[in-house]
Each structure stands twice: as C-alpha cells, then as structure tokens.
Short mmCIF file of C-alpha atoms (C1' of nucleotides) and ligand atoms in Angstrom, two decimals:
data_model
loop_
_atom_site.label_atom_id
_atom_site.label_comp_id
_atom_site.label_asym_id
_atom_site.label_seq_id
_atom_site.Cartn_x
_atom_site.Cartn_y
_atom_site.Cartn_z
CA UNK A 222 -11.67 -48.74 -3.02
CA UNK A 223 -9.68 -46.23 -1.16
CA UNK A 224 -7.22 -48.72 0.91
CA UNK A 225 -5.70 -50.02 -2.12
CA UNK A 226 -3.53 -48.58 -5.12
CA UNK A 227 -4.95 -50.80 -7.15
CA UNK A 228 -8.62 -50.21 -6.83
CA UNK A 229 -8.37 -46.59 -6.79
CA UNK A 230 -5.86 -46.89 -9.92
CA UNK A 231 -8.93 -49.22 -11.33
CA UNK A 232 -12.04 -46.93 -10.23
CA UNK A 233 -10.39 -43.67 -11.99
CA UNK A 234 -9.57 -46.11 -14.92
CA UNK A 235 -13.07 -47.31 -15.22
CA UNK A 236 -14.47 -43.91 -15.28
CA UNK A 237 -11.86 -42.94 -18.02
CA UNK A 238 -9.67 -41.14 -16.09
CA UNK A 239 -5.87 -41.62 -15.25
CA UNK A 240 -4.33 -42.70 -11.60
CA UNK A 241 -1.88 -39.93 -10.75
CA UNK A 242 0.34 -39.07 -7.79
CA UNK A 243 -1.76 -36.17 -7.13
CA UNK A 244 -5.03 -37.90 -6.91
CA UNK A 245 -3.93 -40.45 -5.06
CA UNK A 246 -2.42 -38.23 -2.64
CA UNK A 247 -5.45 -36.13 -2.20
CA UNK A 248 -7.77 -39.16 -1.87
CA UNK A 249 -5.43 -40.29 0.68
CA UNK A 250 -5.66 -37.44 3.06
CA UNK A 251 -9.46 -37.33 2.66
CA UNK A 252 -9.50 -41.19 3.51
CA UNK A 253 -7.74 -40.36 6.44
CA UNK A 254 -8.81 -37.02 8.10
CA UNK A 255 -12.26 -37.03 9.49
CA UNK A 256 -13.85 -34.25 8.02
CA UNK A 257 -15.15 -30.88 6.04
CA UNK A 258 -11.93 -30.03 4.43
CA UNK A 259 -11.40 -26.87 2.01
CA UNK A 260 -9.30 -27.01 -0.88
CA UNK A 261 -6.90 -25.06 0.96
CA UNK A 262 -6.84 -27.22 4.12
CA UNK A 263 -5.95 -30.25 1.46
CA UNK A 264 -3.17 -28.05 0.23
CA UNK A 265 -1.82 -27.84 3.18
CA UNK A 266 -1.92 -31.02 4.42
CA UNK A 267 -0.14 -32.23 1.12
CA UNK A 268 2.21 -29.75 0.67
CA UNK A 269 5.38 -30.04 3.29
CA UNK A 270 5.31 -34.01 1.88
CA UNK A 271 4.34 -33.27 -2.03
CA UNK A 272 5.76 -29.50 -2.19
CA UNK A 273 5.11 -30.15 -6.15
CA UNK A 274 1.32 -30.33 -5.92
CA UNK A 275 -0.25 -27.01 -6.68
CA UNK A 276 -3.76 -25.69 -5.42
CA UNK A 277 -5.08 -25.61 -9.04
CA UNK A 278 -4.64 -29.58 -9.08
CA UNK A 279 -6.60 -29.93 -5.55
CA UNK A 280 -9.46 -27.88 -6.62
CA UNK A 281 -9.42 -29.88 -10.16
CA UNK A 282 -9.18 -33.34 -8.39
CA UNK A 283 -11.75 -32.32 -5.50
CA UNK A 284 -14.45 -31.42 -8.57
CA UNK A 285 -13.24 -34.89 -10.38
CA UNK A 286 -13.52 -36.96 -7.13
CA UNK A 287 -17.19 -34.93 -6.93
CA UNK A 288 -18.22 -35.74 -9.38
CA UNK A 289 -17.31 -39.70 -9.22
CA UNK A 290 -19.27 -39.53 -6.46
CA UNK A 291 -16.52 -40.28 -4.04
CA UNK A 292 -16.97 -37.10 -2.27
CA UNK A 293 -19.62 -34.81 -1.09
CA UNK A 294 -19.03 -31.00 -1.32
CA UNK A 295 -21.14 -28.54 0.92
CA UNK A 296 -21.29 -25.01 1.17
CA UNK A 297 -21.80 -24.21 5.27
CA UNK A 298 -21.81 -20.59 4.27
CA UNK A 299 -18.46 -19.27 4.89
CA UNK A 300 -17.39 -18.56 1.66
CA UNK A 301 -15.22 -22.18 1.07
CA UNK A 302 -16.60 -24.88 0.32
CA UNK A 303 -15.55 -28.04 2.17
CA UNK A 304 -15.39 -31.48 1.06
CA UNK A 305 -15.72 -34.94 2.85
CA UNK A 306 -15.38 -38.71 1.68
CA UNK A 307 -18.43 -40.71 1.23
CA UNK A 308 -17.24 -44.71 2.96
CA UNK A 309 -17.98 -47.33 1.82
CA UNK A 310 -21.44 -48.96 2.16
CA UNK A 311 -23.44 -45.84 2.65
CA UNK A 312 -22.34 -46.10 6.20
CA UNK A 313 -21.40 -42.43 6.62
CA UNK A 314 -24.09 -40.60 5.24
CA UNK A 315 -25.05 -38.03 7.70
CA UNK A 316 -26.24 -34.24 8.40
CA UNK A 317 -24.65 -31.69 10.29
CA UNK A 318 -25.15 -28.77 13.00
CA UNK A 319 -23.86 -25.52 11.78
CA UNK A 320 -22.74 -22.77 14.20
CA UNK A 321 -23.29 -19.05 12.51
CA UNK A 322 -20.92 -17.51 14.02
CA UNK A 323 -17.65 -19.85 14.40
CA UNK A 324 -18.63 -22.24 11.59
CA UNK A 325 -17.68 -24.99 13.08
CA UNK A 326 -19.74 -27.93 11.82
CA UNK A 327 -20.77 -31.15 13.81
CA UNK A 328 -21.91 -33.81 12.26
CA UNK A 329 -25.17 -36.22 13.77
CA UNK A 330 -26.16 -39.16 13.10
CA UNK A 331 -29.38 -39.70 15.24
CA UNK A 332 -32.14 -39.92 13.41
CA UNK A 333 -30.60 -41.29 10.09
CA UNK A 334 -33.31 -44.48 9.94
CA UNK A 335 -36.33 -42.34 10.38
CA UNK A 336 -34.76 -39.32 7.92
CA UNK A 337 -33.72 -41.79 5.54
CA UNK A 338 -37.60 -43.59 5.43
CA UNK A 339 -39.09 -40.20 5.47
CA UNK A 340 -36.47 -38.64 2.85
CA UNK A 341 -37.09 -41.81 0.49
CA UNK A 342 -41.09 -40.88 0.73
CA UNK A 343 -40.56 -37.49 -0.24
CA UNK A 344 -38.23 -37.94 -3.07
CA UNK A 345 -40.53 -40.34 -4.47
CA UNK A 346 -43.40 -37.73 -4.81
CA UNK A 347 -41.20 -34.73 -5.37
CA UNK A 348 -39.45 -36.52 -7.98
CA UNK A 349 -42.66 -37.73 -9.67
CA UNK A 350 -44.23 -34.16 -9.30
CA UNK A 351 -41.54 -32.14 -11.15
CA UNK A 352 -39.93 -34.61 -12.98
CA UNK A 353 -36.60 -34.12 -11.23
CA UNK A 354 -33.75 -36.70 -10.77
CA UNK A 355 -33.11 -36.34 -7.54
CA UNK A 356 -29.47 -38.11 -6.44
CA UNK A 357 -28.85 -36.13 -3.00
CA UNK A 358 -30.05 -34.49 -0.51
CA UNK A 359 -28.65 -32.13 2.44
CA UNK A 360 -29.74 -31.21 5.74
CA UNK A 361 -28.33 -28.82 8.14
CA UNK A 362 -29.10 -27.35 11.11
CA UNK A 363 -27.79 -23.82 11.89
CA UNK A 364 -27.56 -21.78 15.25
CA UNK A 365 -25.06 -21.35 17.53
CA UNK A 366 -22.16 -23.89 19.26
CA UNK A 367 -22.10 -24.21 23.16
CA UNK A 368 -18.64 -22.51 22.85
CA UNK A 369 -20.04 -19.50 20.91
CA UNK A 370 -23.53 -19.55 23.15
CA UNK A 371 -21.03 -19.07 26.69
CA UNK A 372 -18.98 -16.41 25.23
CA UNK A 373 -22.72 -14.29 24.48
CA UNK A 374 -23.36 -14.25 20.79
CA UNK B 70 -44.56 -5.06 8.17
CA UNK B 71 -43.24 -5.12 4.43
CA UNK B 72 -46.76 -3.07 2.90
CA UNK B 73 -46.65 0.27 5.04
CA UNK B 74 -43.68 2.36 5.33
CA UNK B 75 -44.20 3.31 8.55
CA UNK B 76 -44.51 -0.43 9.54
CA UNK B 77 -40.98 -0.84 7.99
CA UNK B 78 -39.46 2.78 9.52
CA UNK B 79 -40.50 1.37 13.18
CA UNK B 80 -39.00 -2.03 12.22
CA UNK B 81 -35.71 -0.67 11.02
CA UNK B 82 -35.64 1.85 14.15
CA UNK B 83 -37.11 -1.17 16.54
CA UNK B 84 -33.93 -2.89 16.46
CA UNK B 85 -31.62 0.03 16.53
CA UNK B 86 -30.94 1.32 12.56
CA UNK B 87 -31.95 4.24 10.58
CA UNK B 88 -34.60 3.77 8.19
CA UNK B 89 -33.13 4.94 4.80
CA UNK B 90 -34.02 4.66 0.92
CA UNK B 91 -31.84 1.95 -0.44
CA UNK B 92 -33.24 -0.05 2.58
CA UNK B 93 -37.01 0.46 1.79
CA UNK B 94 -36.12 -0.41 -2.29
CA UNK B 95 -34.50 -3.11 -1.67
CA UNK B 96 -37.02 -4.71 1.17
CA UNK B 97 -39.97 -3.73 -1.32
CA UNK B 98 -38.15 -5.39 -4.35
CA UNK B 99 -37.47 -8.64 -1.79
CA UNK B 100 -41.31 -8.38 -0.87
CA UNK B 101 -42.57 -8.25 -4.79
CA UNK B 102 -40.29 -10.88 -6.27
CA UNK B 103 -40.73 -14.41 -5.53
CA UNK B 104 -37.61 -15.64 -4.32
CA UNK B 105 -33.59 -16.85 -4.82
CA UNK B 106 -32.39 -13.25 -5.71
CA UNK B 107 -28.57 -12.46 -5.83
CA UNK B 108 -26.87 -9.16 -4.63
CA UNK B 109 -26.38 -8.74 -7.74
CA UNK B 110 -30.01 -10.02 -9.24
CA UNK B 111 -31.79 -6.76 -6.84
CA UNK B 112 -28.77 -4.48 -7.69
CA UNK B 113 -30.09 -4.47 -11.43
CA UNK B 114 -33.27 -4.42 -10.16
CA UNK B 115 -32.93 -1.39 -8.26
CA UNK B 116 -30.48 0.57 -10.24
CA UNK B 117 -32.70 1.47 -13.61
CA UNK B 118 -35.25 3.32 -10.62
CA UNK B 119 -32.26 4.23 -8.37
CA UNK B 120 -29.21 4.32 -10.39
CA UNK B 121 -27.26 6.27 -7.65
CA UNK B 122 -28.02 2.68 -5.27
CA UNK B 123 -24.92 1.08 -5.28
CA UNK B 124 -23.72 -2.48 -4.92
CA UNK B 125 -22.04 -2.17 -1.80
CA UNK B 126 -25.13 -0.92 -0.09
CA UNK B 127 -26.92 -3.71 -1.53
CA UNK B 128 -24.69 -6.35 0.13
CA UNK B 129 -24.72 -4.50 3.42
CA UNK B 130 -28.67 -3.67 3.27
CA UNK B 131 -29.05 -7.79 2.61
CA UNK B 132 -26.35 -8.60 5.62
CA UNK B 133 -28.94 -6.08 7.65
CA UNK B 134 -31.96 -7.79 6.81
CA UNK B 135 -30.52 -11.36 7.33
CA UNK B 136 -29.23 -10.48 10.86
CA UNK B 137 -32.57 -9.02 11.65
CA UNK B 138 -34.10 -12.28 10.35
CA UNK B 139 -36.21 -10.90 7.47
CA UNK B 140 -34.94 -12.38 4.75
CA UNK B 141 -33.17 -16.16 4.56
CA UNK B 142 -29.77 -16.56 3.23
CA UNK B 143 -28.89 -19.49 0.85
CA UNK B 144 -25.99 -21.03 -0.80
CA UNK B 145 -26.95 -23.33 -3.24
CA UNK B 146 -23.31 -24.04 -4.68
CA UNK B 147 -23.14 -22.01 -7.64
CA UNK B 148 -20.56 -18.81 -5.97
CA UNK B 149 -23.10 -16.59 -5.15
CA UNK B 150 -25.46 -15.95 -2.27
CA UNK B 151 -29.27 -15.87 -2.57
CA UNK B 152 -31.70 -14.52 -0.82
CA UNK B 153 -35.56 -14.74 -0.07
CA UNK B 154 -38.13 -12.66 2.33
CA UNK B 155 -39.79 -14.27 5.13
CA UNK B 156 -43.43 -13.71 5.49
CA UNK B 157 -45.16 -12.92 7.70
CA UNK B 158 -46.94 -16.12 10.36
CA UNK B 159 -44.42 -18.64 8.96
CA UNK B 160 -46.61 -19.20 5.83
CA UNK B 161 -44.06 -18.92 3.91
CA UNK B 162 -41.19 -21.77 5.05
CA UNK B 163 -40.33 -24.36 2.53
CA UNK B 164 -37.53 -26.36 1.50
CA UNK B 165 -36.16 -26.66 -2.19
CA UNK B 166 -34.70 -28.60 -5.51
CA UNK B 167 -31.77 -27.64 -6.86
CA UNK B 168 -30.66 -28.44 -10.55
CA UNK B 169 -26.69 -29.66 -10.49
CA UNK B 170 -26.73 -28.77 -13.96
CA UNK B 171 -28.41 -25.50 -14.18
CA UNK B 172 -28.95 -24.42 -11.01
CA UNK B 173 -32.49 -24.07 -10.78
CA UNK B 174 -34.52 -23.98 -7.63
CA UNK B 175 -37.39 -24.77 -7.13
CA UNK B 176 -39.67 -24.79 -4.09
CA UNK B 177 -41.75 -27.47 -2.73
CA UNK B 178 -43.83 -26.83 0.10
CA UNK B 179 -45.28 -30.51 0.26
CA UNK B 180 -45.07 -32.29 3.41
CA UNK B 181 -44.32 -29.15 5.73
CA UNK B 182 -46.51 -30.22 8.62
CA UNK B 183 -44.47 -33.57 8.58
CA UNK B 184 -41.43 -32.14 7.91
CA UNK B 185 -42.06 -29.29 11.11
CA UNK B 186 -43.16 -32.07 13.19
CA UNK B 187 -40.28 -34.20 12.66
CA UNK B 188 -37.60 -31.28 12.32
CA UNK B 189 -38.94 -30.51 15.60
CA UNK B 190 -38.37 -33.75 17.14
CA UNK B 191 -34.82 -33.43 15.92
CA UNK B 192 -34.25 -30.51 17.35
CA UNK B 193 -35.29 -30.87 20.83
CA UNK B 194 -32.43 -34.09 21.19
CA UNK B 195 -29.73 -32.67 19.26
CA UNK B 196 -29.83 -28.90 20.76
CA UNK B 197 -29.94 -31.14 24.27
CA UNK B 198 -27.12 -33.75 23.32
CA UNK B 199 -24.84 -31.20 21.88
CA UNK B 200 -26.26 -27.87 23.86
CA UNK B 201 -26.28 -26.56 20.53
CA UNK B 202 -29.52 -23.74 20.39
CA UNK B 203 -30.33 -24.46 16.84
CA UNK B 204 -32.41 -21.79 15.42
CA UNK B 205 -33.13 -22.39 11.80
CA UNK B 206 -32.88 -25.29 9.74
CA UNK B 207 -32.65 -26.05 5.90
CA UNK B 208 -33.24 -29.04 3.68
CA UNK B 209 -32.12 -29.59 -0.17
CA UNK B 210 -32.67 -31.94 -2.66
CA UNK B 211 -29.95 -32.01 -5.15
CA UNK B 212 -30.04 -33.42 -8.74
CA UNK B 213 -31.44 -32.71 -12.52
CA UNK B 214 -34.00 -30.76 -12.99
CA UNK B 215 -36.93 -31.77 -15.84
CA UNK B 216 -35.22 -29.46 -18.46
CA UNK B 217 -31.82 -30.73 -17.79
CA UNK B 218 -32.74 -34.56 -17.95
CA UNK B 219 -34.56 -33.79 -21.27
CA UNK B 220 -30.98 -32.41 -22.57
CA UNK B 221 -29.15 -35.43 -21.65
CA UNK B 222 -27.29 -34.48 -18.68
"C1'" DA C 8 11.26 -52.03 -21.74
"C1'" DA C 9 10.93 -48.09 -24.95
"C1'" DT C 10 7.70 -44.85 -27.56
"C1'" DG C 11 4.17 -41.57 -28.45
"C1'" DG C 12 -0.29 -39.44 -28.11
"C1'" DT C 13 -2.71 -36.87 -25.01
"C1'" DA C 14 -4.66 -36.17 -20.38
"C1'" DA C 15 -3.01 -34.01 -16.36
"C1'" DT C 16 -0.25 -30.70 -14.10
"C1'" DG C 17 1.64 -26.27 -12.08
"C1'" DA C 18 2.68 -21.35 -12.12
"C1'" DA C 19 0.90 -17.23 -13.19
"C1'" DA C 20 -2.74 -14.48 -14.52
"C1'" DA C 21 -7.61 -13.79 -14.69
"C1'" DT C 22 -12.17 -13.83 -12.78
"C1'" DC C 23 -15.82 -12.96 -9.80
"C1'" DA C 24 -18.30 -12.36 -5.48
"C1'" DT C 25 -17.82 -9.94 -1.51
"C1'" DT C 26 -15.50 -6.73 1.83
"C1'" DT C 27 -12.88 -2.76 3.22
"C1'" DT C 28 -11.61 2.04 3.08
"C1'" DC C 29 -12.63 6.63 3.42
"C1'" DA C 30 -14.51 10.91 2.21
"C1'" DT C 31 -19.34 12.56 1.76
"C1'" DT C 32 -24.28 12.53 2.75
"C1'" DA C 33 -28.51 12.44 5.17
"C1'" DA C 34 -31.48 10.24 9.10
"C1'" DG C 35 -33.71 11.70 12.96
"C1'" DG C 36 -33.33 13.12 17.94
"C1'" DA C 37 -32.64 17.48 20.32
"C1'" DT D 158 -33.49 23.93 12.04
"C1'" DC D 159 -29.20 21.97 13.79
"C1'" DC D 160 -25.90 18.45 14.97
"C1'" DT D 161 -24.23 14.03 15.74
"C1'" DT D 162 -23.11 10.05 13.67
"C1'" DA D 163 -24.91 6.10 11.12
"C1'" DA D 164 -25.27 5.09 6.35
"C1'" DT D 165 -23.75 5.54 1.75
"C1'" DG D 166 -21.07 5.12 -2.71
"C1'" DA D 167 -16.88 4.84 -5.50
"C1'" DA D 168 -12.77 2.76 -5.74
"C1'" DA D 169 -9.53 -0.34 -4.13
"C1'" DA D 170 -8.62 -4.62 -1.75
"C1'" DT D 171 -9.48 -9.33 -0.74
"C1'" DG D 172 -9.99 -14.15 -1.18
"C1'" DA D 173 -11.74 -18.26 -3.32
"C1'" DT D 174 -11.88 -20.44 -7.52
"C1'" DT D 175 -10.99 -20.77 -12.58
"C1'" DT D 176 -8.51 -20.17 -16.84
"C1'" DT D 177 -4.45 -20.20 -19.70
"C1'" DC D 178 -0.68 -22.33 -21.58
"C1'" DA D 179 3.69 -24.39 -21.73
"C1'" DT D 180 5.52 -28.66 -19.65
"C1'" DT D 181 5.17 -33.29 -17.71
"C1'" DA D 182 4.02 -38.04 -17.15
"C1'" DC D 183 0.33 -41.68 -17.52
"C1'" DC D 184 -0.43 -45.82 -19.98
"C1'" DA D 185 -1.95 -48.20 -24.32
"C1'" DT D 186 0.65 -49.82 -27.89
"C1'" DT D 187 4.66 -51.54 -29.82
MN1 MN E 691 -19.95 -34.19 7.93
MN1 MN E 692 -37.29 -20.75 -1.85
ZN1 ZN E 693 -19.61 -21.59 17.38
ZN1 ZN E 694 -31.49 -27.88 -14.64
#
DNA sequence: AATGGTAATGAAAATCATTTTCATTAAGGA
DNA sequence: TCCTTAATGAAAATGATTTTCATTACCATT
C-alpha cells in the first residue's frame, strides 16, 4: 500500500479521493521516518525537495490520511500534535512513554499480547455498556526520561 | 484538603505559594463540578461571582494545581486542555471514552483493580528497561459515542 | 492525446488557545 | 501595621491550526 504508486494512487481512489504529488510526498516521508512527526516537522522534511508544498496542504493531507486510517494522530501534550503511520498487518500498533518535561516520546512494545487480550475484554463490555463504537484506543505512560531524571527535574 | 479553607491555605503554603482568592474559586469550582473542564469552561464559571478573575490567572492557577498534582491534565484532541480534581485516597482514578465526533467523555471506572494491577506490572519493567520513573499513566478509548452512532456518523 | 468539470492546492489572512509583558495589588512574615 | 515580593489582570504577543479564495492540475470522458 505505501511501497507502490499504484496502490496508494488506488487506496485514495477507492476512498474517492485523488492521488496528488503532495500526498504522495507526505505519505512518503511518513513511510520512511520512524516516528511522531508534527505537521511542521513534515514541512520541513518536504520542503528543500518540494519548495511548492505549503503547510496548509500537510495539515489537510495529515487529517485526510487520519482519517483513512493510515495514520494515527496523538496529542503528547505539547501543544502539536504528532502523527505516525500505522504498517501494514497491525504489526506496529504500540504505546508510548512520555517524558513531561522534554517530551520526548518512546515507544514499547512489551506487553502488546497481554494489553491487546485485556483491551479486547474491556472494549467488549464498555462498548456494550454505553453503546459506544469503540475503533481505538491509546495508552501512555508519562514521567520523566533518564536524560531529564540525571540533569534533576 | 479541598472542604476547609484552612486545609487548602496550609496546602498552598505547604509547597511554597501564597494562598489567594482566584486560587480557592477556582479549586472549589474544580472540587464541585464533575470533571473535563476547560480554562475557559471555569473562567465562565468563575467570572459571573468574580468578574474581576481573569483568564490569565485561570491558566496559571490550573498550571499551579497540575504541578502540585491536584488536578489531572488531559488532551483529548479537540485544541483545548481539560482538567479534573483528584480526590482524595485514589478513589477517584479512572480512565475514559472519547466521542471522535463530538467529543464527549465519558468515564468508566470498570475494571480498575485489573487495570492497577496490570498497569503496575507494566510499570515496574518498562521504568527498569528504559530507567524511565514513570509517574502517572492514562488510557483512552477512542470512537462514536451512542448519540453520534444514532446520527449516522 | 486533448478537454472540461471540479477537487485540491497555496498564500495570505483569520482564528483560537495559551503565554508573555508589565504595571499594580495584596498575601503574609516580621 | 509595614514591607517585601509573589500574584494578578489587561493587553499584546505567540504559535498551531483553519479558513478563504483565486489558481492549478487530477482524471473521467471524449
Ligand atoms: Mn509511537
Ligand atoms: Mn474523567
Ligand atoms: Zn526527558
Ligand atoms: Zn459523540
């Protein structure tokens, strides 16, 4: 879906959107950087090759590739939010350590057979309960990095 | 801590601050309303009763009473901040639904003693593996609320 | 391959939550 | 009561995101 032109060109297609430059560009970078980008960060990454591509089209294709599904969008509390590529497979799903006072974010993925079991029971109930769709969930951990715990809060 | 004023005066002076006004309406505002208030939500609370309050001291009051751990911070996605009081003995933790559509929350407290027991568990191997000293944790389930579904997404 | 209807784009302006500035006020220890 | 200085409030600044609107370029159709 994301290695070739012609399956992304045929995923925004099928949900009734057209396959531009700009899209493609930004779903490149996103295939190919790790992690917890911000709109800006995009923007920069694109812009000394695509100088053309404004920030209004990255934060209008990060909400369109959101809401495909293609990407996940968090808010880690710093005032941007930050964006990262769901694979293939369900392979990547994961939760993340956030440090309060540098922000950086670190992502785990111990755990993710038991979460997932025990996530799965309580959807079922919750969902049942208040008659909510439930399509996502997020966990994060917050407290401080070992950088940020050596130099003393 | 949050009934008696003089509970909340040695609190404030306890960890160093000065025990003023807009601090004492907007704690007791925190402690009558349930939950997910806005800067902006307690600013309109506050300001028929106090209309010389003013925003600003609002946002700093709430930056106060986060750092001092009274109140919990949340960003649920929708721009603005939200807050909620912690009670006293841990009675209160919970985790919570958010509508994608509307942006409702809504709080579930099912499952906490599984949830703290395996949070816990979580904890103790990640703070080790990554000597990150994780201090607070949240957990979100995102999707359509009962209202929403009802309107066709 | 050329055409046309319209979705997508980009630059600039607008919006909105939050922060900063700075002159004034008022806690609260002496 | 007095004095030091932390806290406050109004206004301005900031910074992320959204809106506006004239222009561009996908792509279904010819
Ligand atoms: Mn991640
Ligand atoms: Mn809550
Ligand atoms: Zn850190
Ligand atoms: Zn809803």
């Amino acid at each position: 879906m994301y290695g070739r032109r012609q399956e992304r060109a045929q995923f925004f297609r099928h949900h009734g959107f057209r396959c531009t430059l700009p899209r493609e560009v930004i779903l490149d970078i996103l295939y190919k950087t790790k992690s917890h980008l911000s709109a800006e960060d995009i923007y920069f990454k694109v812009h000394p090759i695509y100088p053309q591509i404004g920030l209004t089209t990255v934060y209008r294709t990060l909400d369109l590739l959101n809401k495909m599904e293609l990407i996940s969008r968090f808010d880690f509390g710093d005032g941007k939010a930050r964006y990262e590529l769901i694979k293939e497979g369900d392979t990547s799903h994961h939760h993340h350590l956030v440090c309060r006072k540098c922000n950086r974010v670190i992502d785990y993925t111990d755990f993710m057979k038991e979460e997932t079991r025990f996530i799965k029971k309580i959807e079922e109930v919750l969902s049942k309960k208040h008659n909510f769709e439930i399509d996502s969930h997020k966990i994060h951990f917050q407290g401080l990095c070992s950088k940020c715990k050596s130099e003393g809060r």
